[in-house]
Coordinates of C-alpha atoms in Angstrom, one line a residue:
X30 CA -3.0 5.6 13.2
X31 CA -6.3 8.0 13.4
X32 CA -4.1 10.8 13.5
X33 CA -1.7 9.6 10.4
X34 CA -5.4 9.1 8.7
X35 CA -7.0 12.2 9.7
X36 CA -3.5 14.6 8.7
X37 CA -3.4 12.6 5.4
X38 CA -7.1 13.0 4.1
X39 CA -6.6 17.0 5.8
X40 CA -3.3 17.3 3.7
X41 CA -4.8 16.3 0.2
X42 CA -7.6 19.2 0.9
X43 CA -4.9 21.7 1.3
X44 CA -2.7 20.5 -1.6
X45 CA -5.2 19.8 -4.0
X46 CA -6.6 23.3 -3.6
X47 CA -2.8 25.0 -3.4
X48 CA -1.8 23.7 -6.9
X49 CA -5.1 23.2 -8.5
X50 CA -6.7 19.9 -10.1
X51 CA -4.6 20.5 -13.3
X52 CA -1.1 20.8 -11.4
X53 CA -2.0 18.1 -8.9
X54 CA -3.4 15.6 -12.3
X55 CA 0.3 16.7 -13.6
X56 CA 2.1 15.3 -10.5
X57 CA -0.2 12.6 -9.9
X58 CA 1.0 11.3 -13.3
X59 CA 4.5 12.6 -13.3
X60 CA 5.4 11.3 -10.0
X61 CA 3.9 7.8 -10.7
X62 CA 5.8 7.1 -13.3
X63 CA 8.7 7.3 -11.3
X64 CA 7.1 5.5 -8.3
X65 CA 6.1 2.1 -10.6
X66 CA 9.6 1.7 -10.8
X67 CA 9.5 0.9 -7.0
X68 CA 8.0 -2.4 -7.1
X69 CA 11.7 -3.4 -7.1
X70 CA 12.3 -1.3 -4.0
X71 CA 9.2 -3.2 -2.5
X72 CA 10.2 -6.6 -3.7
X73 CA 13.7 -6.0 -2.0
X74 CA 12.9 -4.7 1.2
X75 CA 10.2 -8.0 1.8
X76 CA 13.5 -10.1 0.4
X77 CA 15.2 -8.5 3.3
X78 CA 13.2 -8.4 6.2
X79 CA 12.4 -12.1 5.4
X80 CA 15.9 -13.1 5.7
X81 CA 16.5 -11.2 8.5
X82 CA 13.5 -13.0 10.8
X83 CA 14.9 -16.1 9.4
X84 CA 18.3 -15.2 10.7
X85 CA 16.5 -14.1 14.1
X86 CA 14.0 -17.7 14.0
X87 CA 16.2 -20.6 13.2
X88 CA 19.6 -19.0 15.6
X89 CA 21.6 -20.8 12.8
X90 CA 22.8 -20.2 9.1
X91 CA 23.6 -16.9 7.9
X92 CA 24.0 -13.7 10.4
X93 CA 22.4 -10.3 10.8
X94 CA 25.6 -9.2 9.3
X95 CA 25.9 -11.3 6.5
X96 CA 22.5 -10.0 5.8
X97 CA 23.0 -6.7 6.4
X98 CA 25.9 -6.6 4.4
X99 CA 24.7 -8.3 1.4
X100 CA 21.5 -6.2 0.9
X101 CA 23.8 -3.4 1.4
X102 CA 25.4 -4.5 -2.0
X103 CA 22.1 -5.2 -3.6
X104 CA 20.9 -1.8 -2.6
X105 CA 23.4 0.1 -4.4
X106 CA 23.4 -2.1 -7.5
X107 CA 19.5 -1.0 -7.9
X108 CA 19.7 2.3 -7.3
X109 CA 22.4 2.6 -10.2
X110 CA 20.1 0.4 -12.3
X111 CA 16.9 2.7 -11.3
X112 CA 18.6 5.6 -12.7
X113 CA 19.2 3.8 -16.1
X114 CA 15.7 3.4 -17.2
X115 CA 14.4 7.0 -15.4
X116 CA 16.6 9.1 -17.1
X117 CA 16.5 7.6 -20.9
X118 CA 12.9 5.9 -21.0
X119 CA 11.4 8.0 -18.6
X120 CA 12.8 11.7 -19.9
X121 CA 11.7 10.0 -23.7
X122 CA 7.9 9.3 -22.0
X123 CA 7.2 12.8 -20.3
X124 CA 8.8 14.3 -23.5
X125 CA 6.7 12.5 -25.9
X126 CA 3.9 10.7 -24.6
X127 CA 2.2 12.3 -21.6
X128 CA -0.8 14.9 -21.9
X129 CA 0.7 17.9 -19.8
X130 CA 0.4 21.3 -20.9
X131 CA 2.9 23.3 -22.5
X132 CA 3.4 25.9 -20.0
X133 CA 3.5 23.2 -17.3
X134 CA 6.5 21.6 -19.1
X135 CA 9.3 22.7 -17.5
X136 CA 7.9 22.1 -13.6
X137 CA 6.9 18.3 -14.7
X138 CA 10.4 17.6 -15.8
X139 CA 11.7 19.6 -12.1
X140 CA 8.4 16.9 -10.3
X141 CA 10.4 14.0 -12.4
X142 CA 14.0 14.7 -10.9
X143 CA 12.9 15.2 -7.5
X144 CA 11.0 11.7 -7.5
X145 CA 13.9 10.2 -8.5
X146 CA 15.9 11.2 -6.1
X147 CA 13.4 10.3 -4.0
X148 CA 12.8 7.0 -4.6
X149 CA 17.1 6.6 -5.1
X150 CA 16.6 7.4 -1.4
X151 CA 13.9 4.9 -0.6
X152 CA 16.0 2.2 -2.1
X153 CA 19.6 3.1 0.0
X154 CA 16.9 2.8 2.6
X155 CA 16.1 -1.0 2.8
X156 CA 18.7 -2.4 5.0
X157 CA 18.0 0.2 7.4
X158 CA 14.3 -0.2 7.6
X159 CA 13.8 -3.9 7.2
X160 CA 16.3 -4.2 9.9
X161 CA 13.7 -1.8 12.6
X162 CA 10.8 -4.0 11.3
X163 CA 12.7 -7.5 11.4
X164 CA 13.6 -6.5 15.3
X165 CA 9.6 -5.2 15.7
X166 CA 10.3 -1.8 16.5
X167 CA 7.1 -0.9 15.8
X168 CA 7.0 2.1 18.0
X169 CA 9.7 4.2 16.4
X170 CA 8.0 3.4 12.6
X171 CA 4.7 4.7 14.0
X172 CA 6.6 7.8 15.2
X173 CA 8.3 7.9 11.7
X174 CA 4.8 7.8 10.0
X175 CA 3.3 10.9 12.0
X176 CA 6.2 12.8 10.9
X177 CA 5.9 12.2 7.4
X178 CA 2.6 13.3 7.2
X179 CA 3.0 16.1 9.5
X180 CA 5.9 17.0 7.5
X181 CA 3.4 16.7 4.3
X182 CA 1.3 19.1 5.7
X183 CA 3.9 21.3 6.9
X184 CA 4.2 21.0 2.7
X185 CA 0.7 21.8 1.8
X186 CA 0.9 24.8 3.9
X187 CA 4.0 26.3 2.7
X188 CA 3.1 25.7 -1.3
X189 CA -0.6 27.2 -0.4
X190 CA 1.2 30.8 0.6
X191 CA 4.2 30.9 -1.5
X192 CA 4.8 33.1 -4.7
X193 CA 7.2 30.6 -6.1
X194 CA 5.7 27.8 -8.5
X195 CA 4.1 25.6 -6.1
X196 CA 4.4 22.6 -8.2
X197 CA 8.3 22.3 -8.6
X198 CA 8.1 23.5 -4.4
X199 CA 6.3 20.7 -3.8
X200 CA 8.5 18.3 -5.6
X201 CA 11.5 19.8 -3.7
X202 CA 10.1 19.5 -0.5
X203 CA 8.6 16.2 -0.7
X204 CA 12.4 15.0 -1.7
X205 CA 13.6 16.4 1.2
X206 CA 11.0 15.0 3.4
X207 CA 12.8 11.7 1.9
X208 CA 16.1 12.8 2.6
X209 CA 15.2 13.2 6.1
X210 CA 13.2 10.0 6.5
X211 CA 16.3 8.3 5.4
X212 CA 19.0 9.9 8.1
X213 CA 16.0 8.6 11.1
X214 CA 16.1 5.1 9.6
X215 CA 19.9 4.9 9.1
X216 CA 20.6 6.3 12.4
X217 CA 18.4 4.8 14.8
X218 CA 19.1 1.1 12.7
X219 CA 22.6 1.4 13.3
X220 CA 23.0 3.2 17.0
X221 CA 20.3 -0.3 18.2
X222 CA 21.1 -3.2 16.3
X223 CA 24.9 -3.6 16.8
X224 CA 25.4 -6.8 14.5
X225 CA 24.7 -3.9 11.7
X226 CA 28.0 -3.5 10.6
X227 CA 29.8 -2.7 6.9
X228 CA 32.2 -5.0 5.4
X229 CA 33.4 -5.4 1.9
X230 CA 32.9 -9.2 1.5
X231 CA 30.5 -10.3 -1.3
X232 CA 28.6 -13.2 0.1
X233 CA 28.0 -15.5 -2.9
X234 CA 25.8 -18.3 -1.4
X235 CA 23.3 -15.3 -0.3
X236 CA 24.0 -13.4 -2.7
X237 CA 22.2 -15.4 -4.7
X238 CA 18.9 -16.7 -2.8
X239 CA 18.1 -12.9 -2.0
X240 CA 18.3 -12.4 -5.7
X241 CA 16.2 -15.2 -6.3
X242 CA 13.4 -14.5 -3.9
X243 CA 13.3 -10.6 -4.3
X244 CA 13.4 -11.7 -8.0
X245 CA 10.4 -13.4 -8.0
X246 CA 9.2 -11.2 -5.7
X247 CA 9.3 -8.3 -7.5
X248 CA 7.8 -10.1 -11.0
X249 CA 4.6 -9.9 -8.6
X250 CA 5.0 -6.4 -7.7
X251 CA 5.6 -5.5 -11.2
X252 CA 2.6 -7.1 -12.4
X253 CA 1.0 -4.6 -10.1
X254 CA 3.0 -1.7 -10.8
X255 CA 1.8 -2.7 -14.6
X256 CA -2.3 -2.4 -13.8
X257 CA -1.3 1.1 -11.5
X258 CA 0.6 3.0 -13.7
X259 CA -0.5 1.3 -16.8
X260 CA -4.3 2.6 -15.7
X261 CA -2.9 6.0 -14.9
X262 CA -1.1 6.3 -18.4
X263 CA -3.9 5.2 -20.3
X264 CA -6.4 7.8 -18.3
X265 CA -4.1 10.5 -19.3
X266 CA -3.9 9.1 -22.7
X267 CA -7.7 9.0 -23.4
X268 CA -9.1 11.7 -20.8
X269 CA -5.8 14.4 -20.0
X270 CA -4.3 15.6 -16.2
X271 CA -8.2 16.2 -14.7
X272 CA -9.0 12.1 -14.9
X273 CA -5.8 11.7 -13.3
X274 CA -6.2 14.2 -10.3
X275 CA -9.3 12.3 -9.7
X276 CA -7.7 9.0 -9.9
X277 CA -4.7 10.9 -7.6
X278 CA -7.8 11.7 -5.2
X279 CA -9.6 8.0 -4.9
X280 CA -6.0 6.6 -4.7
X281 CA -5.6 9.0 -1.9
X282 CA -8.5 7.7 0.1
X283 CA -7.4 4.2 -0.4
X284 CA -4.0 4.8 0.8
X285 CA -5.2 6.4 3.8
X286 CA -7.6 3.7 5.0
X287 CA -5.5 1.0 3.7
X288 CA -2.4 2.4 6.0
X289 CA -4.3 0.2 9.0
X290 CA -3.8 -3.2 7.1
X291 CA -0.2 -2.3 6.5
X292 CA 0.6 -1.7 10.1
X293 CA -1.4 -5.1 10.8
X294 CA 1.4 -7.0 8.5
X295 CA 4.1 -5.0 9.4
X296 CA 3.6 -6.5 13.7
X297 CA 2.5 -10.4 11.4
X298 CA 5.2 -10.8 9.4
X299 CA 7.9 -11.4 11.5
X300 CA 5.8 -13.8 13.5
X301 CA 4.6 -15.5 10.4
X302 CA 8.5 -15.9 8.9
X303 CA 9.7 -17.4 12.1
X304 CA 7.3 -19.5 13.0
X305 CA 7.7 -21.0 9.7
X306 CA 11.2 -21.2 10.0
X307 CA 11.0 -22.9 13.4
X308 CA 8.5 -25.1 12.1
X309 CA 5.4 -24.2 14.0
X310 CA 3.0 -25.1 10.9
X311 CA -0.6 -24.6 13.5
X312 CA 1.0 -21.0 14.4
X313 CA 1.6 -20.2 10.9
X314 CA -2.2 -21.3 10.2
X315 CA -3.7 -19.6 13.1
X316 CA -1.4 -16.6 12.0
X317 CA -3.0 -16.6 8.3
X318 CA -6.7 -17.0 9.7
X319 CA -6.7 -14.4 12.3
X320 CA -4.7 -11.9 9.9
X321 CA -7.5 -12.6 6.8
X322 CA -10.1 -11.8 9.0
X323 CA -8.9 -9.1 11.7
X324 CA -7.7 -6.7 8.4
X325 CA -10.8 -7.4 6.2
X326 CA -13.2 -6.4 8.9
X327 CA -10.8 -3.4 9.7
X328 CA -11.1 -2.0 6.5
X329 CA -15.0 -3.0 5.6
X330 CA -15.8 -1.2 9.0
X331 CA -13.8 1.9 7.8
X332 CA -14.9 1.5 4.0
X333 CA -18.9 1.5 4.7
X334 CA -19.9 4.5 6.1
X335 CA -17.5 6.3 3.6
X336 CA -18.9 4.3 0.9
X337 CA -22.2 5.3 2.1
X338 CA -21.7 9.0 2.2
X339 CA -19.1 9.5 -0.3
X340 CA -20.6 12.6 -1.8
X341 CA -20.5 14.7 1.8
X342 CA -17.2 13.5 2.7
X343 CA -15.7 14.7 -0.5
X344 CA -17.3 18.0 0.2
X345 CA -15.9 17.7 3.5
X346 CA -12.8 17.0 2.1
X347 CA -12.0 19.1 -0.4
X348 CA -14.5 21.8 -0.5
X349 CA -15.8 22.3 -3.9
X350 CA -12.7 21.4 -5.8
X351 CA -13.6 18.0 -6.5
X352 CA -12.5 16.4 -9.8
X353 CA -15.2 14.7 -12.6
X354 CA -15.1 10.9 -11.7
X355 CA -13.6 11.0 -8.0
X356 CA -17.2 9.7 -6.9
X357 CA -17.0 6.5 -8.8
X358 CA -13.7 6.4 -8.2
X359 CA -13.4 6.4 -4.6
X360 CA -16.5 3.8 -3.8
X361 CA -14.8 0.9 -6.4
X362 CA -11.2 1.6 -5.5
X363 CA -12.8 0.9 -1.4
X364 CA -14.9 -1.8 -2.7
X365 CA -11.8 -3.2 -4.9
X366 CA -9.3 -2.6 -1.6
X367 CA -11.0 -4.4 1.0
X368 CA -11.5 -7.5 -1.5
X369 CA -7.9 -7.4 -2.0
X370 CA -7.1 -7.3 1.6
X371 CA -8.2 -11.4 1.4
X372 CA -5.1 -11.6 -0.5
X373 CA -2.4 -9.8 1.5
X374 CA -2.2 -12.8 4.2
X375 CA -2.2 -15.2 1.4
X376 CA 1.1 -13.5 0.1
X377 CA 2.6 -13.4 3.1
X378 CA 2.5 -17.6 3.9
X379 CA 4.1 -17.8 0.2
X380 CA 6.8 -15.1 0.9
X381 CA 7.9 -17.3 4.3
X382 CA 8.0 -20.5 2.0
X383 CA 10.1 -18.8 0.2
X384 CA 8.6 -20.7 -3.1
X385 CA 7.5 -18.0 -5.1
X386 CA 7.6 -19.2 -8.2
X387 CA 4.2 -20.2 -9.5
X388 CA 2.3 -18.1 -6.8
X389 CA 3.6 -15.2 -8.5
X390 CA 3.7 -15.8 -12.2
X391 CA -0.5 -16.9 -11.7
X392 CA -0.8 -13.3 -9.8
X393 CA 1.6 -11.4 -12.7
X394 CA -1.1 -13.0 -15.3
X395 CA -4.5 -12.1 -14.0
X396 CA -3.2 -8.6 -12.8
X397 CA -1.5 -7.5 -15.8
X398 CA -4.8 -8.6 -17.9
X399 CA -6.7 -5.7 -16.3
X400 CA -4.7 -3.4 -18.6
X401 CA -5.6 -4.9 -21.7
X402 CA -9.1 -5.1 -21.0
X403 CA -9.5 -1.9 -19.8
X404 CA -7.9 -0.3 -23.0
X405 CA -10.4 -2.2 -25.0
X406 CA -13.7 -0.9 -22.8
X407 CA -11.8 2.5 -23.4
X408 CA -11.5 2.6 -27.4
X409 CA -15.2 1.3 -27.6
X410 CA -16.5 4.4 -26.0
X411 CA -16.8 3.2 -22.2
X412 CA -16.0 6.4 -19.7
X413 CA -13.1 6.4 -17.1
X414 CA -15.1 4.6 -14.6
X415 CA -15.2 1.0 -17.0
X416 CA -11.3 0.6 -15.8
X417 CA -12.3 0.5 -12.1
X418 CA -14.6 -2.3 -12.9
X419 CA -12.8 -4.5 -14.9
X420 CA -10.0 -4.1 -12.0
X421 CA -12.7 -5.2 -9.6
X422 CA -14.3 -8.2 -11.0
X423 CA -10.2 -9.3 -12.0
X424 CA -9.5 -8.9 -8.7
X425 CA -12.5 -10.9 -7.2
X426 CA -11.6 -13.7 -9.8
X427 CA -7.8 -13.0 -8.8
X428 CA -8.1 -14.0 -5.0
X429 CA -9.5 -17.7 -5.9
X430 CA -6.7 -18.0 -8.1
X431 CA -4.2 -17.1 -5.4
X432 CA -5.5 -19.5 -2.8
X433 CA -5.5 -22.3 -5.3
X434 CA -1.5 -21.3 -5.7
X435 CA -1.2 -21.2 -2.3
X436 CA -2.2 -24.7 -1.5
X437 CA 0.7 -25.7 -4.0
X438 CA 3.1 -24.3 -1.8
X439 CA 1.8 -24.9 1.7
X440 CA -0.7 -27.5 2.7
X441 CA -4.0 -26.0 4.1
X442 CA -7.6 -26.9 3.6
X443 CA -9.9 -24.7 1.3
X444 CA -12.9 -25.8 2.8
X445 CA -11.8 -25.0 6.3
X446 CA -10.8 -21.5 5.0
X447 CA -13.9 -21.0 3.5
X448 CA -15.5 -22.1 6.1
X449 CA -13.5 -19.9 8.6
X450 CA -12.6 -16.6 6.5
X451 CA -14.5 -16.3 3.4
X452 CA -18.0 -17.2 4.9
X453 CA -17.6 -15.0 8.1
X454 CA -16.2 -12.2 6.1
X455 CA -19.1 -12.4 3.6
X456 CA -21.5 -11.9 6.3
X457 CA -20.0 -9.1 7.9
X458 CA -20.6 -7.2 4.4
X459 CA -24.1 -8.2 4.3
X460 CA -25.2 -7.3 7.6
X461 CA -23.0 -4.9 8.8
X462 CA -24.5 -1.8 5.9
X463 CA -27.9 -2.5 6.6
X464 CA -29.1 0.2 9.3
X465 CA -26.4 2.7 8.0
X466 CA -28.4 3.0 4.8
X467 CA -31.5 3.1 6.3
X468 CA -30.4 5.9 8.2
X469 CA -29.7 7.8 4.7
X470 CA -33.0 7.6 3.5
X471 CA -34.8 9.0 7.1
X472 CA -32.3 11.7 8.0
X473 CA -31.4 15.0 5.7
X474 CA -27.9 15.0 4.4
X475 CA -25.3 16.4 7.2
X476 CA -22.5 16.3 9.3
X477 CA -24.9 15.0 12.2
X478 CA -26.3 11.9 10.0
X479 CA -22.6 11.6 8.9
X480 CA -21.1 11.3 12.4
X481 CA -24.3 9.0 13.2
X482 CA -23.9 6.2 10.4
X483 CA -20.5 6.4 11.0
X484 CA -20.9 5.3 14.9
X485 CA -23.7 3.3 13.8
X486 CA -21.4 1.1 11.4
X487 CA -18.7 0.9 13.9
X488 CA -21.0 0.0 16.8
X489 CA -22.5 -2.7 14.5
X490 CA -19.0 -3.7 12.7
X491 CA -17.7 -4.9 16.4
X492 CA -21.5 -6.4 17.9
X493 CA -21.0 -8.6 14.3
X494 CA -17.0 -9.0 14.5
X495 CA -17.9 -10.5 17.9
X496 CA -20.9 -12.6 17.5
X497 CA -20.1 -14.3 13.7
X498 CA -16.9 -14.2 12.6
X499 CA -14.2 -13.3 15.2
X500 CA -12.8 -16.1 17.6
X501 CA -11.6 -15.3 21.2
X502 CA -7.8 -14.6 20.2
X503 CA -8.9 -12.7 17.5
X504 CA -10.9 -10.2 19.4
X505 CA -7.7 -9.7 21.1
X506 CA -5.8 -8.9 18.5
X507 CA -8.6 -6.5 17.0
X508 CA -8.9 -4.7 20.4
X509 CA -5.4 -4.5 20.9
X510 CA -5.2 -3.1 17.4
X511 CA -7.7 -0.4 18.0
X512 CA -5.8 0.5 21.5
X513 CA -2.6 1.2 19.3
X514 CA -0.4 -1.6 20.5
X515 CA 2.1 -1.4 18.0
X516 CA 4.7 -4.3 18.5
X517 CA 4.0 -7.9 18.6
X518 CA 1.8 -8.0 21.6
X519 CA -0.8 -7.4 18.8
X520 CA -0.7 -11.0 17.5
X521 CA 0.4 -13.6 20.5

């Protein structure tokens, strides 16, 4: 995971300074239009993967194949349906409402095919990959992960020396990055897991509950996919392509830090789904503890010392093509992520219940209220950086609300949680910053005081981790974590 971290901040240097901060605002923009469209894709492949660990945990009802066979169907009903919306509404928005330059046109609309096709691929994908992570073959997506981003910076490279218009090369070979991706999944899926075979029978009775529960699902995603691209448009709208290669930058960060909480899930959830579906309520509860905790501090220890020298990272980073706003940017979309993290192992005990109903129209309401907001702060005068906190404080105001959901839906005691999670966690954030900053103001800004608070905060992120808030199974799982042992080991 250090490496997939280190490759992907490495890559965004080498892009960024290949196509310039204009050209990389324009496919920041561009291809995230197309990408909010995948909260479907997302809301699907969790559908999937939880039926297949229930399929795996209870040894009874419907089979891997039936499974496999009706998300199949699903699969290619959304990809048609994808290409519905992309091609009218979404040729109609680059056409008519986005801020792009007019000698940029033409390689925006080349950006927009090839991110359709990509994420057309991503979807056909779903089965396949659901399937590896349902059977925890954690090993061969880890593998999968380094060679996506050593194939993106394979990319940067080749756009950085070529004569041809880097911005439409880039779009091409990210696509075929995608292409690729999807062969590994489909062949590995189907030369392991035998019961994955094709049949023409339309399931009706499963049909329908996968329906139901990726519906749902995805009406939380969406919300979601509303405040990401809805923040992006109106950026674009009120500040042009520059706002948005800074937004593209910070978002960048996140996603690269954030990639250690998703490989935390990816080893919990099929734990979580069958011990639900088996019954064992004090596993699931044990499961949702140590997960809150063990991914919070994870990303709080990686957040603080970049939080805390931002401004020499980003020089680091990207030399001195850094965007207006990135700054801001990047220390409340941290801030914002490791808040949030509280509310990924909530999700997850309302996906295994399956109930998903009122959890997710409560999340779709507070999320999708950031946009709103935020255009207001933006036509009284506020800069780019009001959006970032009105997302933060919603968010902060957005995890109480989700636990109080959750409690609907599965019995568990607040005050224990508190007690257990929140308090712990709260400390951590307190204490853990304190001799990092002090080291800031005695030592002269370099890449000695930068390797030192960062050792510093890790040093005192574990001595903390193990005295106040970790339990014995959970320092387990943390070391384990930090050793790399992908695959369920991690969590029993």
């Amino acid at each position: 995971m250090g490496l997939v971290l280190v490759v992907s901040l490495f890559s965004t240097r080498v892009v960024l300074q290949a196509l310039d901060i204009e050209d990389y605002g324009i496919n920041n923009v561009v291809s995230g239009f197309v990408t909010m469209f995948a909260f479907l894709n997302t809301s699907m492949s969790n559908g999937v993967q939880r039926f297949y660990n229930f399929s795996l945990g209870r040894k009874n009802g419907y089979s891997i194949k039936d499974v496999y066979n009706t998300a199949l169907q699903i699969q290619a009903i959304l990809a048609v349906t994808l290409l519905v919306p992309l091609e009218t509404f979404g040729m109609w928005y680059i056409h008519t409402q986005m801020v792009i330059p007019v000698d940029r046109f033409a390689a925006a609309q080349w950006v927009f095919q090839f991110s359709v096709l990509s994420l057309v691929l991503l979807v056909l994908q779903i089965p396949y990959s659901a399937a590896i992570m349902a059977y925890e073959k954690m090993d061969y997506y880890a593998y999968l992960s380094i060679f996506d981003v050593l194939a993106k910076l394979g990319i940067a490279y080749i756009i950085k020396y070529t004569t041809f218009d880097k911005l439409i090369l880039y779009g091409a070979l990210n696509m075929l990055v995608s292409l690729i991706c999807f062969f590994l999944y489909y062949g590995y899926a189907k030369s392991h897991f035998q019961d994955l075979k094709s049949d023409f029978i339309i399931r009706k009775q499963l049909f329908k509950p996968m329906l139901y529960f990726s519906g749902w699902n995805g009406f939380g995603s969406f919300a979601y996919m509303i405040k990401s691209q809805g923040l992006n448009m109106l950026l674009n709208v009120f500040f042009g392509p520059v706002v948005n290669a800074a937004r593209g930058v910070s978002n960048m960060a996140m996603s690269a830090i954030q990639g250690f909480q998703s490989n935390i899930v990816i080893a919990f959830r099929p734990q979580l789904i069958q011990s639900y579906a088996t019954g064992d309520n004090e596993r699931v509860l044990k499961l949702f503890y140590n997960l809150s905790k063990v991914s919070f501090i994870l990303l709080a220890m990686l957040s603080i010392p970049v939080i805390i020298e931002i401004e020499y990272i980003l020089h680091l980073w990207l030399g001195d093509t850094i965007p207006d706003y990135t700054i801001p940017f990047t220390i409340l979309v941290l801030v914002n992520m490791v808040i949030s993290s509280l509310n990924t192992p909530v999700s997850q005990v309302v996906h295994a219940t399956g109930k998903m109903k009122n959890y997710q129209i409560g999340t779709c309401l507070m999320v999708c209220s950031i946009l709103p907001v935020s255009w207001v702060f933006l036509k009284l005068g506020f800069d780019p950086v009001a959006v970032y906190w009105v997302s933060l404080i919603i968010t902060i105001i957005n995890q109480f609300v989700c636990n109080l959901l959750l409690k609907k839906v599965y019995p568990y005691s607040l005050k224990e949680y508190c007690r257990k999670v929140i308090i712990p966690c709260v400390a951590f954030v307190i204490l853990v910053p304190l001799l990092p900053l002090a080291i800031t103001m005695i030592f002269p800004v370099s890449f000695l005081r930068l390797l030192l608070t960062g050792a510093i905060s890790v040093l005192i992120s574990i001595t903390v981790s193990y005295i106040l808030v970790l339990d014995k199974s959970e320092r387990t799982m943390f070391l384990n974590f930090i050793k790399r042992k992908d695959d369920k080991r991690i969590i029993d």
